[in-house]
Tab-separated table of C-alpha atoms and ligand atoms in Angstrom:
chain	number	residue	atom	x	y	z
A	1	MET	CA	68.797	-132.731	112.809
A	2	ASN	CA	70.039	-135.363	110.906
A	3	ILE	CA	70.012	-133.855	107.310
A	4	GLN	CA	70.631	-137.404	105.093
A	5	ASN	CA	67.223	-138.090	106.835
A	6	LEU	CA	65.528	-135.624	104.387
A	7	VAL	CA	67.043	-136.676	101.695
A	8	ARG	CA	65.025	-138.914	99.241
A	9	ALA	CA	66.663	-142.443	98.162
A	10	ASN	CA	67.475	-142.207	94.803
A	11	ILE	CA	69.442	-139.001	95.388
A	12	LYS	CA	70.987	-140.271	98.015
A	13	SER	CA	72.233	-143.388	96.211
A	14	LEU	CA	72.513	-141.264	92.958
A	15	LYS	CA	76.183	-141.267	91.306
A	16	PRO	CA	76.154	-138.032	89.586
A	17	TYR	CA	77.387	-137.246	86.202
A	18	SER	CA	81.101	-135.901	85.944
A	19	SER	CA	81.961	-133.391	83.242
A	20	ALA	CA	85.206	-133.586	81.338
A	21	ARG	CA	85.066	-130.177	82.612
A	22	ASP	CA	84.389	-131.391	85.783
A	23	GLU	CA	87.494	-133.693	85.842
A	24	PHE	CA	90.057	-131.580	84.212
A	25	LYS	CA	89.940	-127.764	85.332
A	26	GLU	CA	92.698	-125.710	85.431
A	27	PHE	CA	92.998	-123.768	82.417
A	28	THR	CA	96.460	-122.759	81.465
A	29	SER	CA	97.663	-121.873	78.274
A	30	ASP	CA	100.295	-124.896	77.632
A	31	LEU	CA	97.878	-127.411	77.833
A	32	VAL	CA	95.701	-128.724	75.106
A	33	PHE	CA	92.059	-129.220	75.490
A	34	LEU	CA	90.708	-132.598	73.954
A	35	ASP	CA	88.917	-133.814	76.383
A	36	ALA	CA	84.478	-132.224	75.695
A	37	ASN	CA	84.537	-132.261	72.065
A	38	GLU	CA	84.139	-128.475	71.524
A	39	ASN	CA	85.186	-126.648	68.567
A	40	PRO	CA	88.618	-125.182	69.192
A	41	PHE	CA	88.623	-121.929	67.052
A	42	GLU	CA	88.705	-119.119	69.902
A	43	ASN	CA	85.289	-116.909	70.263
A	44	GLY	CA	85.200	-116.098	73.439
A	45	VAL	CA	82.815	-119.092	74.348
A	46	ASN	CA	84.199	-121.649	72.592
A	47	ARG	CA	84.727	-123.771	75.636
A	48	TYR	CA	82.039	-125.047	78.410
A	49	PRO	CA	81.388	-122.869	81.141
A	50	ASP	CA	82.586	-123.694	84.569
A	51	PRO	CA	81.047	-125.990	85.993
A	52	GLN	CA	81.248	-124.411	89.667
A	53	GLN	CA	81.801	-120.813	88.814
A	54	ILE	CA	84.223	-120.703	91.060
A	55	ASP	CA	85.122	-117.115	90.140
A	56	LEU	CA	81.423	-115.880	90.371
A	57	LYS	CA	81.560	-117.556	93.937
A	58	THR	CA	84.504	-116.608	95.400
A	59	GLU	CA	83.097	-113.057	94.620
A	60	LEU	CA	79.832	-113.636	96.070
A	61	SER	CA	81.714	-115.403	98.799
A	62	LYS	CA	83.074	-111.839	100.055
A	63	LEU	CA	80.409	-109.529	99.588
A	64	LYS	CA	78.282	-112.138	101.547
A	65	GLU	CA	80.586	-113.533	104.300
A	66	VAL	CA	79.762	-116.883	103.728
A	67	PRO	CA	82.001	-119.337	102.547
A	68	VAL	CA	82.060	-120.845	99.106
A	69	ASN	CA	81.003	-124.398	99.929
A	70	GLN	CA	77.813	-123.282	100.865
A	71	ILE	CA	76.637	-121.197	98.111
A	72	LEU	CA	74.963	-123.365	94.945
A	73	LEU	CA	74.373	-121.074	92.048
A	74	GLY	CA	71.036	-121.405	89.886
A	75	ASN	CA	69.350	-120.213	86.290
A	76	GLY	CA	67.449	-117.847	88.455
A	77	SER	CA	65.905	-119.201	91.796
A	78	ASP	CA	63.784	-120.754	90.087
A	79	GLU	CA	65.861	-123.458	89.621
A	80	VAL	CA	67.113	-123.306	93.011
A	81	LEU	CA	64.263	-123.995	94.426
A	82	ASP	CA	63.379	-126.479	91.905
A	83	LEU	CA	66.299	-128.201	92.801
A	84	ILE	CA	65.412	-127.827	96.401
A	85	PHE	CA	62.083	-129.786	95.622
A	86	ARG	CA	63.554	-132.506	93.603
A	87	ALA	CA	66.747	-133.667	97.034
A	88	PHE	CA	63.837	-133.765	99.255
A	89	CYS	CA	60.445	-134.026	97.937
A	90	GLU	CA	59.413	-137.827	97.352
A	91	PRO	CA	56.599	-137.327	94.563
A	92	LYS	CA	53.147	-138.509	96.147
A	93	GLU	CA	54.919	-139.530	99.633
A	94	ASP	CA	55.744	-136.394	100.998
A	95	ASN	CA	54.402	-132.562	100.880
A	96	ILE	CA	55.497	-128.792	101.445
A	97	ILE	CA	54.398	-126.011	102.987
A	98	THR	CA	53.484	-122.268	102.034
A	99	LEU	CA	51.818	-119.753	102.968
A	100	PRO	CA	49.412	-117.722	100.699
A	101	PRO	CA	49.298	-114.775	99.779
A	102	THR	CA	52.540	-115.171	98.242
A	103	TYR	CA	54.718	-116.212	95.083
A	104	GLY	CA	52.682	-118.734	93.300
A	105	MET	CA	56.421	-120.566	92.305
A	106	TYR	CA	56.280	-122.773	95.263
A	107	LYS	CA	52.454	-124.113	94.339
A	108	VAL	CA	53.881	-124.644	90.504
A	109	LEU	CA	56.907	-125.728	91.677
A	110	ALA	CA	55.042	-128.339	94.074
A	111	ASN	CA	52.873	-129.315	90.970
A	112	ILE	CA	55.209	-130.470	88.686
A	113	ASN	CA	57.096	-132.704	91.131
A	114	ASN	CA	53.603	-134.120	92.396
A	115	VAL	CA	54.040	-133.379	95.881
A	116	GLU	CA	51.274	-132.373	97.693
A	117	GLU	CA	51.130	-128.355	98.952
A	118	ARG	CA	49.295	-127.620	102.408
A	119	GLU	CA	47.881	-124.105	102.631
A	120	VAL	CA	48.454	-121.798	105.496
A	121	LEU	CA	47.195	-118.477	105.519
A	122	LEU	CA	49.291	-115.625	106.670
A	123	THR	CA	47.363	-113.641	109.818
A	124	ASP	CA	45.040	-110.324	109.140
A	125	ASN	CA	49.186	-108.633	109.562
A	126	PHE	CA	50.659	-110.730	107.119
A	127	GLU	CA	52.563	-112.884	109.915
A	128	PRO	CA	53.412	-116.798	109.848
A	129	SER	CA	51.074	-118.493	112.140
A	130	THR	CA	53.408	-120.876	114.005
A	131	LYS	CA	50.342	-122.421	115.570
A	132	ALA	CA	48.325	-123.686	112.646
A	133	ILE	CA	52.022	-124.716	110.602
A	134	LEU	CA	53.059	-126.823	112.946
A	135	GLU	CA	49.344	-128.263	113.285
A	136	VAL	CA	49.315	-128.851	109.483
A	137	ALA	CA	53.201	-130.197	109.474
A	138	ASN	CA	53.639	-133.775	109.731
A	139	GLU	CA	56.449	-136.967	109.422
A	140	GLN	CA	56.564	-135.567	105.357
A	141	SER	CA	56.380	-132.079	105.486
A	142	LYS	CA	59.808	-131.764	104.095
A	143	LEU	CA	59.823	-128.231	103.046
A	144	LEU	CA	58.544	-124.771	104.420
A	145	PHE	CA	58.878	-122.001	102.771
A	146	LEU	CA	59.017	-118.412	104.449
A	147	CYS	CA	59.060	-115.318	101.892
A	148	SER	CA	60.497	-112.721	103.613
A	149	PRO	CA	59.928	-109.771	102.703
A	150	ASN	CA	56.990	-111.123	101.264
A	151	ASN	CA	55.961	-111.311	97.647
A	152	PRO	CA	53.110	-109.797	96.833
A	153	THR	CA	52.190	-108.325	100.849
A	154	GLY	CA	55.714	-106.350	100.850
A	155	ASN	CA	56.236	-106.597	104.618
A	156	SER	CA	59.493	-108.693	106.376
A	157	PHE	CA	58.694	-111.701	108.842
A	158	SER	CA	58.586	-111.433	112.592
A	159	THR	CA	62.329	-111.982	113.803
A	160	GLU	CA	60.963	-113.765	117.071
A	161	ILE	CA	58.339	-116.100	114.866
A	162	VAL	CA	60.534	-117.170	111.976
A	163	GLU	CA	63.076	-118.165	114.672
A	164	THR	CA	60.598	-120.023	116.596
A	165	LEU	CA	59.414	-121.946	112.652
A	166	LEU	CA	62.930	-122.903	112.384
A	167	LYS	CA	63.461	-124.151	116.027
A	168	SER	CA	60.615	-126.417	115.642
A	169	PHE	CA	59.917	-127.307	112.213
A	170	LYS	CA	60.787	-130.918	111.501
A	171	GLY	CA	62.246	-130.004	107.906
A	172	LEU	CA	63.997	-127.456	106.263
A	173	VAL	CA	63.026	-124.325	106.416
A	174	VAL	CA	63.490	-121.667	102.932
A	175	ILE	CA	63.558	-118.058	103.336
A	176	ASP	CA	63.479	-116.509	100.014
A	177	GLU	CA	65.327	-113.660	100.087
A	178	ALA	CA	64.597	-112.133	96.909
A	179	TYR	CA	63.599	-108.767	98.108
A	180	ILE	CA	65.851	-108.668	100.910
A	181	ASP	CA	68.665	-105.849	99.332
A	182	PHE	CA	65.230	-103.220	99.597
A	183	SER	CA	64.594	-104.339	103.141
A	184	SER	CA	65.623	-102.331	106.637
A	185	THR	CA	65.662	-105.569	108.088
A	186	LYS	CA	68.496	-107.555	108.417
A	187	SER	CA	69.164	-110.996	106.348
A	188	TRP	CA	69.402	-114.314	108.052
A	189	LEU	CA	72.703	-115.231	106.603
A	190	THR	CA	74.251	-113.731	109.414
A	191	ARG	CA	72.385	-116.734	111.361
A	192	LEU	CA	73.029	-119.627	108.588
A	193	ASN	CA	75.547	-121.807	110.687
A	194	GLU	CA	72.673	-121.762	113.858
A	195	PHE	CA	69.874	-122.954	112.078
A	196	PRO	CA	71.076	-127.136	110.025
A	197	ASN	CA	67.189	-126.979	108.477
A	198	LEU	CA	67.724	-123.235	106.929
A	199	ILE	CA	68.199	-123.008	103.232
A	200	ILE	CA	68.140	-118.991	101.955
A	201	THR	CA	67.632	-118.106	98.425
A	202	GLN	CA	68.276	-114.706	96.964
A	203	THR	CA	68.471	-113.870	93.338
A	204	LEU	CA	70.233	-110.949	90.741
A	205	SER	CA	66.640	-110.306	89.092
A	206	LYS	CA	65.762	-107.693	91.157
A	207	ALA	CA	67.918	-105.569	93.810
A	208	TYR	CA	70.870	-106.887	91.618
A	209	GLY	CA	69.118	-105.444	88.220
A	210	MET	CA	69.610	-108.932	86.379
A	211	ALA	CA	66.751	-110.606	85.287
A	212	GLY	CA	67.589	-111.034	82.365
A	213	ILE	CA	70.793	-113.444	83.107
A	214	ARG	CA	68.876	-115.726	85.442
A	215	LEU	CA	71.246	-115.985	88.154
A	216	GLY	CA	69.451	-117.486	91.772
A	217	ILE	CA	71.422	-117.699	94.830
A	218	CYS	CA	70.876	-120.914	97.287
A	219	TYR	CA	72.906	-119.933	100.912
A	220	ALA	CA	72.752	-123.540	103.328
A	221	SER	CA	75.382	-125.802	104.816
A	222	SER	CA	77.591	-126.855	103.008
A	223	GLU	CA	76.003	-130.760	103.639
A	224	ILE	CA	72.557	-129.687	102.031
A	225	ILE	CA	74.957	-126.975	98.950
A	226	ALA	CA	76.734	-130.737	98.249
A	227	ILE	CA	73.534	-132.593	98.401
A	228	LEU	CA	71.757	-129.918	95.503
A	229	ASN	CA	75.411	-129.968	93.709
A	230	LYS	CA	75.670	-133.717	93.086
A	231	ILE	CA	71.946	-133.494	91.328
A	232	LYS	CA	71.889	-129.733	89.503
A	233	PRO	CA	72.505	-129.833	85.671
A	234	PRO	CA	76.642	-129.858	85.239
A	235	TYR	CA	76.511	-126.584	83.055
A	236	ASN	CA	73.480	-124.451	84.310
A	237	ILE	CA	75.321	-120.772	84.927
A	238	ASN	CA	76.530	-120.008	81.055
A	239	GLY	CA	79.065	-118.668	80.891
A	240	LEU	CA	77.946	-114.892	79.516
A	241	THR	CA	75.427	-115.289	82.846
A	242	GLN	CA	78.915	-116.120	84.744
A	243	LYS	CA	81.109	-113.316	83.490
A	244	LYS	CA	77.649	-110.388	83.363
A	245	GLY	CA	76.864	-111.646	87.209
A	246	LEU	CA	80.832	-111.252	87.921
A	247	LYS	CA	80.666	-107.700	86.911
A	248	ARG	CA	77.698	-106.452	88.270
A	249	ILE	CA	79.246	-108.077	91.423
A	250	LEU	CA	82.043	-105.821	91.855
A	251	ASN	CA	80.160	-102.850	90.838
A	252	LYS	CA	78.101	-103.048	94.722
A	253	ASN	CA	78.647	-99.000	94.322
A	254	LYS	CA	76.842	-99.137	91.341
A	255	VAL	CA	73.951	-101.041	92.519
A	256	GLU	CA	74.151	-99.777	95.908
A	257	LEU	CA	73.439	-96.237	94.833
A	258	GLU	CA	70.800	-97.908	92.080
A	259	ILE	CA	68.458	-99.291	95.115
A	260	THR	CA	69.016	-95.750	97.499
A	261	LYS	CA	67.120	-94.470	94.164
A	262	ILE	CA	64.078	-96.800	93.642
A	263	LEU	CA	63.890	-96.354	97.667
A	264	GLU	CA	63.369	-92.742	97.302
A	265	GLN	CA	60.901	-93.215	94.715
A	266	ARG	CA	59.647	-95.692	96.700
A	267	GLU	CA	58.513	-92.712	99.882
A	268	LYS	CA	57.674	-90.412	96.567
A	269	LEU	CA	55.740	-92.641	95.306
A	270	ILE	CA	53.894	-94.301	98.606
A	271	ASP	CA	53.403	-90.080	99.682
A	272	LYS	CA	51.148	-89.263	95.959
A	273	LEU	CA	49.828	-92.336	95.962
A	274	LYS	CA	47.595	-91.291	99.637
A	275	THR	CA	46.374	-88.582	97.315
A	276	ILE	CA	44.142	-90.977	95.182
A	277	SER	CA	40.912	-91.135	96.122
A	278	PHE	CA	39.955	-94.612	95.201
A	279	ILE	CA	43.558	-96.066	96.961
A	280	ASN	CA	41.400	-96.970	100.550
A	281	LYS	CA	44.643	-98.370	101.859
A	282	ILE	CA	48.143	-98.713	101.164
A	283	TYR	CA	50.376	-100.971	102.874
A	284	PRO	CA	53.998	-100.253	104.352
A	285	SER	CA	56.850	-102.150	102.396
A	286	ASP	CA	60.228	-103.472	103.150
A	287	ALA	CA	60.117	-104.146	99.079
A	288	ASN	CA	60.635	-102.546	95.760
A	289	PHE	CA	56.679	-102.683	95.564
A	290	VAL	CA	53.136	-101.942	97.040
A	291	LEU	CA	50.523	-103.645	97.774
A	292	VAL	CA	46.897	-100.933	97.986
A	293	ILE	CA	43.330	-101.753	98.502
A	294	VAL	CA	41.674	-99.491	95.915
A	295	ASP	CA	37.531	-99.899	95.008
A	296	ASP	CA	37.009	-102.412	92.435
A	297	ALA	CA	40.579	-103.844	91.903
A	298	LEU	CA	39.847	-105.370	88.287
A	299	LYS	CA	38.125	-101.637	86.649
A	300	ARG	CA	41.496	-99.674	87.887
A	301	TYR	CA	44.060	-102.718	86.648
A	302	ASN	CA	42.336	-102.331	83.430
A	303	GLN	CA	41.682	-98.347	83.493
A	304	LEU	CA	45.697	-98.247	84.016
A	305	LEU	CA	46.362	-100.526	81.350
A	306	GLU	CA	44.017	-98.437	79.113
A	307	LYS	CA	45.896	-95.279	79.700
A	308	GLY	CA	49.528	-97.723	78.999
A	309	VAL	CA	50.711	-98.924	82.450
A	310	VAL	CA	50.660	-101.986	83.788
A	311	ILE	CA	50.722	-102.949	87.023
A	312	ARG	CA	49.669	-106.384	89.100
A	313	ASN	CA	45.902	-107.442	89.791
A	314	ARG	CA	46.299	-109.573	93.401
A	315	THR	CA	42.667	-109.417	94.032
A	316	THR	CA	42.605	-113.299	93.219
A	317	GLN	CA	45.111	-114.305	96.134
A	318	PRO	CA	43.868	-115.158	99.983
A	319	LEU	CA	43.731	-112.256	102.190
A	320	CYS	CA	44.371	-109.792	99.153
A	321	GLU	CA	40.645	-108.661	97.840
A	322	ASN	CA	40.762	-105.304	94.873
A	323	THR	CA	44.630	-105.040	95.798
A	324	LEU	CA	47.102	-104.171	93.610
A	325	ARG	CA	50.751	-104.321	93.553
A	326	LEU	CA	52.992	-101.716	92.024
A	327	THR	CA	56.376	-102.257	91.096
A	328	ILE	CA	58.796	-99.233	91.799
A	329	GLY	CA	59.904	-97.504	88.339
A	330	THR	CA	62.512	-94.030	87.690
A	331	LYS	CA	61.299	-91.175	88.464
A	332	ALA	CA	59.340	-90.920	84.541
A	333	GLU	CA	57.647	-94.156	85.022
A	334	ASN	CA	55.938	-93.363	88.863
A	335	LYS	CA	55.128	-89.982	87.367
A	336	LYS	CA	53.465	-91.504	84.612
A	337	LEU	CA	51.769	-93.533	86.703
A	338	ILE	CA	51.152	-90.968	89.150
A	339	GLN	CA	49.349	-88.938	86.457
A	340	ALA	CA	47.134	-92.070	85.022
A	341	LEU	CA	45.356	-92.634	89.054
A	342	LYS	CA	44.601	-89.260	88.574
A	343	GLU	CA	42.907	-88.889	85.461
A	344	LEU	CA	40.497	-92.165	86.411
B	1	PLP	C1	60.751	-112.384	91.657
B	1	PLP	C2	61.080	-113.675	92.538
B	1	PLP	C3	62.019	-114.397	92.648
B	1	PLP	C4	63.011	-114.275	91.508
B	1	PLP	O1	63.195	-115.161	90.934
B	1	PLP	P1	63.955	-115.778	89.594
B	1	PLP	O2	64.627	-116.680	89.385
B	1	PLP	O3	65.587	-115.408	90.698
B	1	PLP	O4	64.288	-114.412	88.756
B	1	PLP	C5	62.460	-115.076	93.898
B	1	PLP	N1	61.505	-115.305	94.767
B	1	PLP	C6	60.610	-114.329	95.162
B	1	PLP	C7	59.683	-114.583	95.995
B	1	PLP	C8	60.397	-113.245	93.786
B	1	PLP	O5	59.291	-112.642	93.635
């Protein structure tokens, strides 16, 4: 597979912006920096941040066992996904494939970038339908989005199915692993170098508890990362985010402890949900949320809202009629949810 053949012509010929901080990186105290029109008075953030986020990526590289040149950071995974569209999808010509019910941003990003979105529903047990996907794909199908564990269904896709798709789809396969830290299945990161067309995205927004700093991660071959690096805004990860993200990654034990607590709460919540009469089905979850089928999703959603509990109504999604998605909160929050459900 030749990745360069998938890149848009204008991106291939693009000469990227070279920032002052790109041209001169070493911050040592005996140098006088008069190159970037910054305010010289120190306040902690008066200098432009590192455009390549080397400190942060070096730690991530150790943690995830992926070389630094196979990592790209974005202002949330949403920016990473947008960069992938802009690098590989020619508006009005190319198309991408999504597998509803799934994360809504793939479709929105396709629409923003004026790229056709082709939808292939998941099967009844929420797995990708390999045959249908390959039938819908053509020469212009540049991206296939696999969200695993999937939002909102909560399941991870079968390893065999994903492997088949990685081997037979002619474009890039983006595996969105936003919920991987809650999952009992392994990340595809360990197999990154087996598949030249594999892109994996992760985020600090969920298990790492940092939705507010906006930090998304993209892992791929060094060739794909170099293409994305060329088009990313020079200072896309601000200095405060780099500092805060680094600190959190170094505090691995705390993150793991929180994940353990959330998983414990997930099992407890599922047990309690089984006692609620109007909950007809609880789907197994490999993430920090649970999808349930109720008698009347809109009615129950509104009733919970009246009791001060905000959940997500997924009933309009295909294969998700009368479903509600419940995020796992703290012990006290989950108790409130169960109490409210019991009162209905
Ligand atoms: C929450 C979520 C993300 C996270 O996006 P960020 O921009 O990193 O906050 C990505 N993908 C899926 C499927 C999600 O549910």
